[in-house]
Amino acid sequence: DTGVSQNPRHKITKRGQNVTFRCDPISEHNRLYWYRQTLGQGPEFLTYFQNEAQLEKSRLLSDRFSAERPKGSFSTLEIQRTEQGDSAMYLCATHPLAQGRNQPQHFGDGTRLSIL
Amino acid sequence: AQTVTQSQPEMSVQEAETVTLSCTYDTSESDYYLFWYKQPPSRQMILVIRQEAYKQQNATENRFSVNFQKAAKSFSLKISDSQLGDAAMYFCAYGFDDMRFGAGTRLTVKP
């Protein structure tokens, strides 16, 4: 069983640059979630998709953040004009909604973003 | 808005002993899901145990069990016969789609 895959594992960039992260879900998991986790804190929900539809995006941190899931499979999270405060771990999780809401979300290893 | 509070930033337990991690939450909903996730150092988050609010019976998974007190909005995790591999960050989480997590409890297991 292939788990949730996130790439890259670590991204280092200069302030002001744009970054994009990718998440490949477990096959047939139609729900996909993005979270941000800062040091010493729990994950913070950002947005989620059901197939290609983005069902909630009001919790994205600012208009510099955007996410897509164009074909209902992999998803990308983009941060434009990065700031120091964007340094964090970005987690992707997926869920097999058809199996019921009592099933857990499955998390990837995350992408750690470091802003210089 | 729903909030999740873990009041113990760090806990320590002796190997083979029992430890309880606390979690409280705030919600106005009557039906919801609660989860405990484990995050080992530099590794992915994995589910430990889950509880559906409409079920009065406390969930149990091998050495892990919960004490779910719906009226008190409390959801504590008990780990019995602690093992070295249990050392990790433990997060309590509420909800489903926009899941809310607590700040976590770092559990250390002493040999």
Coordinates of N, CA and C in Angstrom, one line a residue:
Chain A
D1 N 0.9 -1.2 0.0 CA 0.0 0.0 0.0 C 0.9 1.2 0.0
T2 N 0.8 2.1 -1.0 CA 1.6 3.3 -1.1 C 0.9 4.3 -0.3
G3 N 1.7 5.0 0.6 CA 1.2 6.0 1.4 C 1.1 7.4 0.7
V4 N 0.7 8.4 1.5 CA 0.7 9.8 1.0 C 2.1 10.2 0.7
S5 N 2.4 10.7 -0.5 CA 3.7 11.1 -0.8 C 3.8 12.6 -1.0
Q6 N 4.8 13.3 -0.4 CA 4.9 14.7 -0.5 C 6.3 15.0 -1.0
N7 N 6.4 16.0 -1.9 CA 7.7 16.4 -2.4 C 7.7 17.9 -2.6
P8 N 8.9 18.5 -2.4 CA 10.1 17.9 -1.8 C 10.0 17.7 -0.3
R9 N 10.9 17.0 0.3 CA 10.9 16.8 1.7 C 11.3 18.1 2.4
H10 N 12.2 18.8 1.8 CA 12.7 20.1 2.4 C 12.9 21.1 1.3
K11 N 12.5 22.3 1.5 CA 12.6 23.4 0.6 C 13.2 24.6 1.3
I12 N 14.4 25.1 0.8 CA 15.0 26.2 1.3 C 15.0 27.3 0.2
T13 N 14.5 28.5 0.6 CA 14.4 29.5 -0.4 C 14.6 30.9 0.3
K14 N 14.8 31.9 -0.6 CA 15.0 33.2 -0.1 C 13.6 33.9 0.1
R15 N 13.5 34.8 1.0 CA 12.3 35.6 1.2 C 11.9 36.3 -0.1
G16 N 10.6 36.2 -0.4 CA 10.2 36.9 -1.6 C 10.0 35.9 -2.8
Q17 N 10.6 34.7 -2.7 CA 10.4 33.8 -3.8 C 9.1 33.0 -3.7
N18 N 8.7 32.5 -4.8 CA 7.5 31.6 -4.8 C 7.9 30.1 -4.6
V19 N 7.1 29.4 -3.9 CA 7.4 27.9 -3.7 C 6.1 27.1 -4.0
T20 N 6.3 25.9 -4.5 CA 5.2 25.0 -4.7 C 5.5 23.7 -4.2
F21 N 4.6 23.1 -3.5 CA 4.7 21.8 -2.9 C 3.7 20.8 -3.6
R22 N 4.1 19.5 -3.6 CA 3.2 18.6 -4.3 C 2.8 17.5 -3.3
C23 N 1.6 17.0 -3.4 CA 1.1 15.9 -2.6 C 0.4 14.9 -3.5
D24 N 0.9 13.6 -3.5 CA 0.3 12.5 -4.2 C -0.5 11.7 -3.2
P25 N -1.8 11.5 -3.4 CA -2.6 10.8 -2.4 C -2.5 9.3 -2.5
I26 N -3.0 8.7 -1.5 CA -3.3 7.2 -1.6 C -4.3 7.0 -2.7
S27 N -4.1 6.0 -3.5 CA -5.1 5.7 -4.6 C -6.5 5.6 -4.0
E28 N -7.5 6.2 -4.7 CA -8.9 6.2 -4.4 C -9.3 7.0 -3.1
H29 N -8.3 7.7 -2.6 CA -8.7 8.7 -1.5 C -9.1 10.0 -2.1
N30 N -10.4 10.2 -2.1 CA -10.9 11.4 -2.8 C -10.9 12.7 -2.1
R31 N -10.6 12.6 -0.8 CA -10.5 13.8 0.0 C -9.0 14.1 0.3
L32 N -8.6 15.3 0.1 CA -7.2 15.7 0.3 C -7.1 17.0 1.1
Y33 N -6.3 17.0 2.1 CA -6.2 18.2 3.1 C -4.8 18.7 3.1
W34 N -4.7 20.0 3.3 CA -3.4 20.6 3.6 C -3.4 21.3 4.9
Y35 N -2.3 21.1 5.7 CA -2.1 21.7 7.0 C -0.8 22.4 7.1
R36 N -0.7 23.3 8.0 CA 0.6 23.9 8.3 C 0.9 23.5 9.8
Q37 N 2.2 23.2 10.0 CA 2.6 22.8 11.4 C 3.8 23.6 11.7
T38 N 3.7 24.6 12.7 CA 4.9 25.3 13.1 C 5.5 24.6 14.3
L39 N 6.7 24.9 14.6 CA 7.5 24.2 15.7 C 6.7 24.3 17.0
G40 N 6.5 23.1 17.6 CA 5.9 23.0 18.9 C 4.4 23.2 18.9
Q41 N 3.8 23.1 17.7 CA 2.4 23.3 17.6 C 1.8 22.1 16.9
G42 N 0.5 21.9 17.0 CA -0.2 20.9 16.3 C -0.5 21.5 14.9
P43 N -0.9 20.6 13.9 CA -1.2 21.0 12.6 C -2.4 22.0 12.6
E44 N -2.3 22.9 11.6 CA -3.3 23.9 11.5 C -4.0 23.7 10.1
F45 N -5.2 23.5 10.0 CA -5.9 23.2 8.8 C -5.9 24.4 7.8
L46 N -5.6 24.2 6.6 CA -5.6 25.2 5.6 C -6.7 25.2 4.6
T47 N -6.8 24.0 3.9 CA -7.8 23.8 2.9 C -8.0 22.3 2.6
Y48 N -9.1 22.0 1.9 CA -9.3 20.6 1.5 C -10.1 20.5 0.2
F49 N -9.9 19.4 -0.5 CA -10.5 19.1 -1.7 C -11.3 17.8 -1.6
Q50 N -12.4 17.7 -2.4 CA -13.0 16.5 -2.7 C -12.9 16.3 -4.2
N51 N -12.2 15.3 -4.6 CA -11.8 15.1 -6.0 C -11.1 16.4 -6.4
E52 N -11.6 17.1 -7.5 CA -11.0 18.3 -7.9 C -11.6 19.6 -7.3
A53 N -12.7 19.4 -6.6 CA -13.4 20.6 -6.0 C -12.7 21.0 -4.7
Q54 N -12.4 22.3 -4.6 CA -11.9 22.8 -3.4 C -13.1 23.3 -2.5
L55 N -13.3 22.5 -1.5 CA -14.6 22.8 -0.7 C -14.4 23.8 0.4
E56 N -13.2 24.1 0.8 CA -13.0 25.0 1.9 C -11.6 25.7 1.7
K57 N -11.6 27.0 1.5 CA -10.4 27.7 1.4 C -10.3 29.0 2.2
S58 N -11.3 29.2 3.0 CA -11.3 30.4 3.8 C -10.2 30.4 4.9
R59 N -9.7 29.2 5.2 CA -8.7 29.1 6.3 C -7.3 29.2 5.7
L60 N -7.1 29.4 4.4 CA -5.8 29.7 3.9 C -5.3 31.0 4.5
L61 N -4.0 31.0 4.8 CA -3.5 32.0 5.7 C -3.5 33.5 5.1
S62 N -3.4 33.5 3.9 CA -3.5 34.8 3.2 C -3.7 34.6 1.7
D63 N -3.8 35.7 0.9 CA -4.0 35.5 -0.5 C -2.8 35.1 -1.2
R64 N -1.7 35.0 -0.5 CA -0.4 34.5 -1.1 C -0.4 33.0 -1.2
F65 N -1.4 32.3 -0.5 CA -1.5 30.9 -0.4 C -2.6 30.4 -1.4
S66 N -2.3 29.4 -2.2 CA -3.3 28.9 -3.1 C -3.0 27.4 -3.3
A67 N -4.1 26.6 -3.6 CA -3.9 25.2 -3.7 C -4.8 24.8 -4.9
E68 N -4.3 23.7 -5.6 CA -5.0 23.2 -6.7 C -5.0 21.6 -6.7
R69 N -6.0 21.1 -7.3 CA -6.1 19.6 -7.5 C -6.8 19.4 -8.8
P70 N -6.1 19.7 -9.9 CA -6.8 19.8 -11.2 C -7.5 18.6 -11.7
K71 N -7.0 17.4 -11.5 CA -7.6 16.2 -12.0 C -8.1 15.3 -10.9
G72 N -8.1 15.8 -9.7 CA -8.6 15.0 -8.6 C -7.7 14.0 -8.1
S73 N -6.4 14.1 -8.6 CA -5.4 13.1 -8.0 C -4.4 13.9 -7.2
F74 N -3.2 14.3 -7.7 CA -2.3 15.0 -6.9 C -2.7 16.4 -6.7
S75 N -2.1 17.0 -5.7 CA -2.5 18.4 -5.4 C -1.2 19.2 -5.2
T76 N -1.3 20.5 -5.5 CA -0.1 21.4 -5.2 C -0.6 22.6 -4.3
L77 N 0.3 23.0 -3.4 CA 0.1 24.1 -2.6 C 1.2 25.1 -3.0
E78 N 0.8 26.3 -3.3 CA 1.8 27.4 -3.7 C 1.7 28.5 -2.7
I79 N 2.9 29.0 -2.4 CA 3.0 30.2 -1.6 C 3.8 31.2 -2.4
Q80 N 3.2 32.4 -2.6 CA 3.8 33.4 -3.4 C 4.5 34.4 -2.4
R81 N 5.6 35.0 -2.9 CA 6.2 36.1 -2.2 C 6.4 35.7 -0.7
T82 N 7.2 34.6 -0.5 CA 7.3 34.0 0.8 C 7.9 35.0 1.8
E83 N 7.5 34.8 3.0 CA 7.9 35.6 4.2 C 8.5 34.7 5.2
Q84 N 9.3 35.3 6.1 CA 10.0 34.6 7.2 C 9.0 33.7 8.0
G85 N 7.8 34.3 8.2 CA 6.8 33.6 9.0 C 6.2 32.4 8.3
D86 N 6.5 32.2 7.0 CA 6.0 31.0 6.3 C 6.8 29.8 6.6
S87 N 7.9 29.9 7.3 CA 8.8 28.8 7.6 C 8.0 27.8 8.5
A88 N 7.8 26.6 8.1 CA 7.0 25.6 8.8 C 7.1 24.3 8.1
M89 N 6.4 23.3 8.7 CA 6.2 22.0 8.0 C 4.8 22.1 7.4
Y90 N 4.7 21.7 6.1 CA 3.4 21.7 5.4 C 3.0 20.2 5.2
L91 N 1.9 19.9 5.8 CA 1.5 18.5 5.8 C 0.3 18.3 4.8
C92 N 0.3 17.2 4.2 CA -0.8 16.7 3.3 C -1.4 15.5 3.9
A93 N -2.7 15.4 3.9 CA -3.4 14.2 4.4 C -4.5 13.8 3.4
T94 N -4.8 12.6 3.3 CA -5.9 12.1 2.4 C -6.9 11.2 3.2
H95 N -8.1 11.1 2.6 CA -9.1 10.3 3.3 C -10.0 9.6 2.3
P96 N -10.3 8.3 2.6 CA -11.2 7.6 1.7 C -12.7 7.8 2.1
L97 N -13.3 8.9 1.7 CA -14.6 9.3 2.2 C -15.6 8.2 2.1
A98 N -15.5 7.4 1.0 CA -16.5 6.3 0.8 C -16.4 5.3 1.9
Q99 N -15.3 5.2 2.6 CA -15.2 4.2 3.7 C -15.8 4.7 5.0
G100 N -16.3 6.0 5.0 CA -16.9 6.5 6.2 C -16.1 7.5 7.0
R101 N -16.8 8.4 7.7 CA -16.1 9.4 8.4 C -15.4 9.0 9.6
N102 N -15.6 7.8 10.0 CA -14.8 7.3 11.2 C -13.5 6.8 10.8
Q103 N -13.1 6.8 9.5 CA -11.8 6.4 9.1 C -10.9 7.6 9.3
P104 N -9.6 7.4 9.7 CA -8.7 8.5 9.9 C -8.2 9.1 8.6
Q105 N -7.7 10.3 8.7 CA -6.9 10.9 7.7 C -5.5 10.3 7.7
H106 N -4.9 10.1 6.5 CA -3.6 9.5 6.4 C -2.7 10.6 6.0
F107 N -1.6 10.8 6.8 CA -0.7 11.9 6.6 C 0.5 11.5 5.8
G108 N 1.1 12.5 5.0 CA 2.4 12.3 4.4 C 3.5 12.7 5.4
D109 N 4.7 12.6 4.9 CA 5.8 13.0 5.8 C 6.0 14.5 5.9
G110 N 5.4 15.3 5.0 CA 5.4 16.7 5.1 C 6.6 17.3 4.2
T111 N 6.4 18.6 4.0 CA 7.5 19.4 3.3 C 7.9 20.5 4.3
R112 N 9.2 20.5 4.7 CA 9.6 21.5 5.6 C 10.1 22.7 4.8
L113 N 9.6 23.8 5.0 CA 9.9 25.1 4.3 C 10.8 25.9 5.2
S114 N 11.9 26.3 4.7 CA 12.8 27.2 5.4 C 13.1 28.5 4.6
I115 N 12.8 29.6 5.2 CA 12.9 30.9 4.5 C 14.2 31.6 5.0
L116 N 15.1 31.9 4.1 CA 16.3 32.5 4.5 C 16.2 34.0 4.6
Chain B
A1 N -16.1 28.8 17.6 CA -15.2 27.9 16.9 C -14.7 26.8 17.9
Q2 N -14.5 25.7 17.3 CA -14.0 24.6 18.1 C -12.6 24.7 18.5
T3 N -12.2 24.5 19.7 CA -10.8 24.5 20.2 C -10.5 23.2 20.9
V4 N -9.2 22.9 20.8 CA -8.7 21.7 21.5 C -7.6 22.1 22.4
T5 N -7.6 21.7 23.6 CA -6.6 22.1 24.6 C -5.9 20.8 25.2
Q6 N -4.6 20.8 25.0 CA -3.8 19.8 25.7 C -2.9 20.5 26.7
S7 N -3.2 20.3 28.0 CA -2.6 21.1 29.1 C -1.2 20.6 29.5
Q8 N -0.8 19.5 29.0 CA 0.5 18.9 29.4 C 1.5 19.0 28.2
P9 N 2.3 19.9 28.2 CA 3.3 20.0 27.1 C 4.3 18.8 27.1
E10 N 4.6 18.3 28.2 CA 5.5 17.2 28.3 C 5.0 16.2 29.4
M11 N 5.2 14.9 29.1 CA 5.0 13.9 30.1 C 6.1 12.9 30.0
S12 N 6.3 12.2 31.1 CA 7.3 11.2 31.2 C 6.7 9.9 31.9
V13 N 7.1 8.8 31.4 CA 6.6 7.5 32.0 C 7.8 6.5 32.0
Q14 N 7.7 5.7 33.0 CA 8.7 4.6 33.1 C 8.2 3.4 32.2
E15 N 9.1 2.8 31.5 CA 8.8 1.7 30.7 C 7.9 0.7 31.5
A16 N 6.9 0.1 30.8 CA 6.0 -0.8 31.4 C 4.9 -0.2 32.3
E17 N 5.1 1.1 32.6 CA 4.1 1.7 33.5 C 2.9 2.3 32.6
T18 N 2.0 2.9 33.3 CA 0.8 3.5 32.6 C 0.9 5.0 32.7
V19 N 0.5 5.7 31.6 CA 0.4 7.2 31.6 C -0.9 7.6 30.9
T20 N -1.3 8.8 31.4 CA -2.6 9.3 30.8 C -2.3 10.7 30.3
L21 N -2.7 11.0 29.1 CA -2.6 12.3 28.5 C -3.9 13.0 28.4
S22 N -4.0 14.2 28.8 CA -5.2 14.9 28.9 C -5.6 15.7 27.6
C23 N -6.9 15.9 27.4 CA -7.3 16.7 26.2 C -8.7 17.1 26.6
T24 N -9.0 18.4 26.4 CA -10.3 19.0 26.4 C -10.6 19.7 25.2
Y25 N -11.9 19.8 24.9 CA -12.3 20.5 23.6 C -13.5 21.3 23.9
D26 N -13.8 22.2 22.9 CA -15.0 23.0 23.1 C -15.8 22.9 21.8
T27 N -17.0 22.6 21.9 CA -17.9 22.5 20.7 C -19.3 22.7 21.1
S28 N -20.1 23.1 20.2 CA -21.6 23.2 20.4 C -22.3 22.1 19.6
E29 N -21.6 21.3 18.9 CA -22.2 20.2 18.1 C -22.4 19.0 19.0
S30 N -23.3 18.1 18.6 CA -23.7 17.0 19.4 C -23.0 15.7 18.8
D31 N -22.7 15.7 17.6 CA -22.2 14.5 16.9 C -20.8 14.9 16.3
Y32 N -19.8 14.2 16.6 CA -18.5 14.6 16.1 C -17.5 13.5 16.3
Y33 N -16.3 13.6 15.8 CA -15.3 12.6 16.0 C -14.1 13.2 16.7
L34 N -13.5 12.4 17.5 CA -12.3 12.7 18.2 C -11.2 11.7 17.9
F35 N -9.9 12.2 17.8 CA -8.8 11.3 17.5 C -7.6 11.6 18.3
W36 N -6.8 10.6 18.5 CA -5.4 10.8 19.0 C -4.5 10.3 17.9
Y37 N -3.6 11.3 17.6 CA -2.5 10.9 16.6 C -1.2 11.0 17.3
K38 N -0.3 10.1 16.8 CA 1.1 10.1 17.3 C 2.0 10.5 16.2
Q39 N 3.0 11.4 16.6 CA 4.0 11.9 15.6 C 5.4 11.6 16.2
P40 N 6.0 10.5 15.8 CA 7.4 10.3 16.2 C 8.3 11.3 15.6
P41 N 9.5 11.5 16.2 CA 10.4 12.5 15.6 C 10.7 12.3 14.2
S42 N 10.5 13.3 13.4 CA 10.9 13.3 12.0 C 10.1 12.2 11.2
R43 N 9.0 11.8 11.7 CA 8.2 10.8 11.0 C 6.8 11.3 10.9
Q44 N 6.0 10.6 10.1 CA 4.7 11.0 9.8 C 3.7 10.7 10.9
M45 N 2.7 11.5 10.9 CA 1.6 11.4 11.9 C 0.8 10.1 11.6
I46 N 0.5 9.3 12.7 CA -0.3 8.1 12.5 C -1.4 8.1 13.6
L47 N -2.5 7.5 13.2 CA -3.6 7.4 14.1 C -3.3 6.4 15.2
V48 N -3.7 6.8 16.5 CA -3.6 5.9 17.6 C -4.9 5.3 17.9
I49 N -5.9 6.2 18.0 CA -7.2 5.7 18.4 C -8.3 6.8 18.1
R50 N -9.5 6.4 17.9 CA -10.6 7.3 17.5 C -11.8 7.0 18.3
Q51 N -12.7 8.1 18.5 CA -13.9 8.0 19.2 C -15.0 8.7 18.5
E52 N -16.1 8.1 18.3 CA -17.3 8.8 17.8 C -18.2 9.3 18.9
A53 N -18.5 10.5 18.9 CA -19.2 11.1 20.1 C -20.5 10.5 20.4
Y54 N -21.2 9.9 19.5 CA -22.5 9.3 19.8 C -22.4 7.9 20.5
K55 N -21.1 7.4 20.5 CA -20.9 6.1 21.1 C -20.5 6.4 22.6
Q56 N -21.2 5.8 23.5 CA -20.9 6.0 24.9 C -19.7 5.2 25.4
Q57 N -19.5 4.1 24.7 CA -18.4 3.2 25.1 C -17.1 3.8 24.7
N58 N -16.1 3.7 25.7 CA -14.8 4.2 25.4 C -14.1 3.3 24.4
A59 N -13.4 3.9 23.5 CA -12.6 3.2 22.5 C -11.4 2.5 23.1
T60 N -11.0 1.4 22.6 CA -9.8 0.7 23.0 C -9.1 0.1 21.8
E61 N -7.8 0.3 21.8 CA -6.9 -0.3 20.8 C -5.7 -0.9 21.4
N62 N -5.8 -2.2 21.8 CA -4.6 -2.9 22.4 C -4.2 -2.1 23.7
R63 N -3.0 -1.6 23.8 CA -2.6 -0.9 25.0 C -3.1 0.5 25.2
F64 N -3.8 1.0 24.2 CA -4.3 2.4 24.2 C -5.8 2.4 24.4
S65 N -6.2 3.2 25.3 CA -7.7 3.4 25.6 C -8.0 4.9 25.9
V66 N -9.2 5.2 25.7 CA -9.6 6.6 26.0 C -10.6 6.6 27.1
N67 N -10.7 7.8 27.8 CA -11.7 8.1 28.7 C -12.5 9.3 28.2
F68 N -13.6 9.0 27.5 CA -14.4 10.0 26.8 C -15.5 10.5 27.8
Q69 N -15.5 11.7 28.2 CA -16.5 12.3 29.0 C -17.2 13.4 28.2
K70 N -18.3 13.1 27.6 CA -18.9 14.0 26.6 C -19.4 15.3 27.3
A71 N -20.0 15.1 28.5 CA -20.6 16.3 29.2 C -19.4 17.2 29.6
A72 N -18.3 16.7 30.0 CA -17.2 17.5 30.4 C -16.3 17.9 29.2
K73 N -16.6 17.4 28.0 CA -15.8 17.7 26.8 C -14.3 17.3 27.1
S74 N -14.2 16.1 27.6 CA -12.8 15.6 27.9 C -12.6 14.3 27.2
F75 N -11.3 14.2 26.7 CA -11.0 13.0 25.9 C -9.5 12.6 26.2
S76 N -9.3 11.9 27.2 CA -7.9 11.6 27.7 C -7.5 10.2 27.1
L77 N -6.2 10.1 26.9 CA -5.6 8.9 26.3 C -4.8 8.2 27.4
K78 N -5.1 6.9 27.6 CA -4.3 6.1 28.5 C -3.5 5.1 27.8
I79 N -2.2 5.1 28.1 CA -1.3 4.1 27.5 C -0.8 3.2 28.6
S80 N -1.1 1.9 28.4 CA -0.7 0.9 29.4 C 0.5 0.2 28.9
D81 N 1.3 -0.3 29.9 CA 2.5 -1.1 29.6 C 3.3 -0.3 28.6
S82 N 3.7 0.9 28.9 CA 4.4 1.8 28.0 C 5.7 1.1 27.5
Q83 N 5.9 1.4 26.2 CA 7.1 0.8 25.5 C 8.0 2.0 25.0
L84 N 9.3 1.7 24.8 CA 10.2 2.7 24.3 C 9.7 3.3 23.0
G85 N 9.0 2.5 22.2 CA 8.5 3.0 20.9 C 7.3 3.9 21.0
D86 N 6.8 4.1 22.2 CA 5.7 5.0 22.4 C 6.1 6.4 22.5
A87 N 7.4 6.6 22.6 CA 7.9 8.0 22.7 C 7.7 8.8 21.5
A88 N 7.0 9.9 21.6 CA 6.5 10.7 20.4 C 5.8 11.9 20.9
M89 N 5.4 12.8 20.0 CA 4.4 13.8 20.2 C 3.0 13.2 20.0
Y90 N 2.1 13.5 20.9 CA 0.8 13.0 20.8 C -0.2 14.2 20.7
F91 N -1.0 14.1 19.6 CA -1.9 15.2 19.4 C -3.4 14.7 19.5
C92 N -4.1 15.5 20.2 CA -5.6 15.2 20.3 C -6.2 16.1 19.1
A93 N -7.2 15.5 18.5 CA -7.8 16.2 17.3 C -9.3 16.1 17.4
Y94 N -10.0 17.1 16.9 CA -11.5 17.1 16.9 C -11.9 17.4 15.5
G95 N -13.0 16.7 15.1 CA -13.6 17.1 13.9 C -13.4 16.1 12.7
F96 N -13.7 16.6 11.5 CA -13.5 15.8 10.4 C -12.8 16.5 9.3
D97 N -13.5 17.4 8.6 CA -12.9 18.1 7.4 C -11.9 19.2 7.9
D98 N -12.4 20.1 8.6 CA -11.4 21.2 9.1 C -11.0 20.7 10.5
M99 N -10.2 19.7 10.6 CA -9.8 19.1 11.9 C -9.0 20.1 12.7
R100 N -9.3 20.1 14.0 CA -8.6 21.0 14.9 C -7.7 20.1 15.8
F101 N -6.5 20.5 15.9 CA -5.5 19.8 16.7 C -5.1 20.6 18.0
G102 N -4.8 19.9 19.0 CA -4.2 20.5 20.2 C -2.8 20.8 19.9
A103 N -2.1 21.4 20.9 CA -0.7 21.8 20.7 C 0.2 20.6 20.9
G104 N -0.3 19.5 21.4 CA 0.5 18.3 21.6 C 1.1 18.1 22.9
T105 N 1.4 16.8 23.2 CA 2.1 16.5 24.5 C 3.3 15.6 24.1
R106 N 4.5 16.0 24.5 CA 5.7 15.2 24.2 C 5.8 14.1 25.2
L107 N 5.7 12.9 24.8 CA 5.9 11.8 25.8 C 7.3 11.2 25.7
T108 N 7.9 11.1 26.9 CA 9.2 10.5 27.0 C 9.0 9.2 27.8
V109 N 9.6 8.1 27.3 CA 9.6 6.8 28.0 C 10.9 6.4 28.5
K110 N 11.1 6.3 29.8 CA 12.3 6.0 30.4 C 12.5 4.5 30.5
P111 N 13.7 4.0 30.1 CA 14.0 2.5 30.3 C 14.2 2.1 31.7

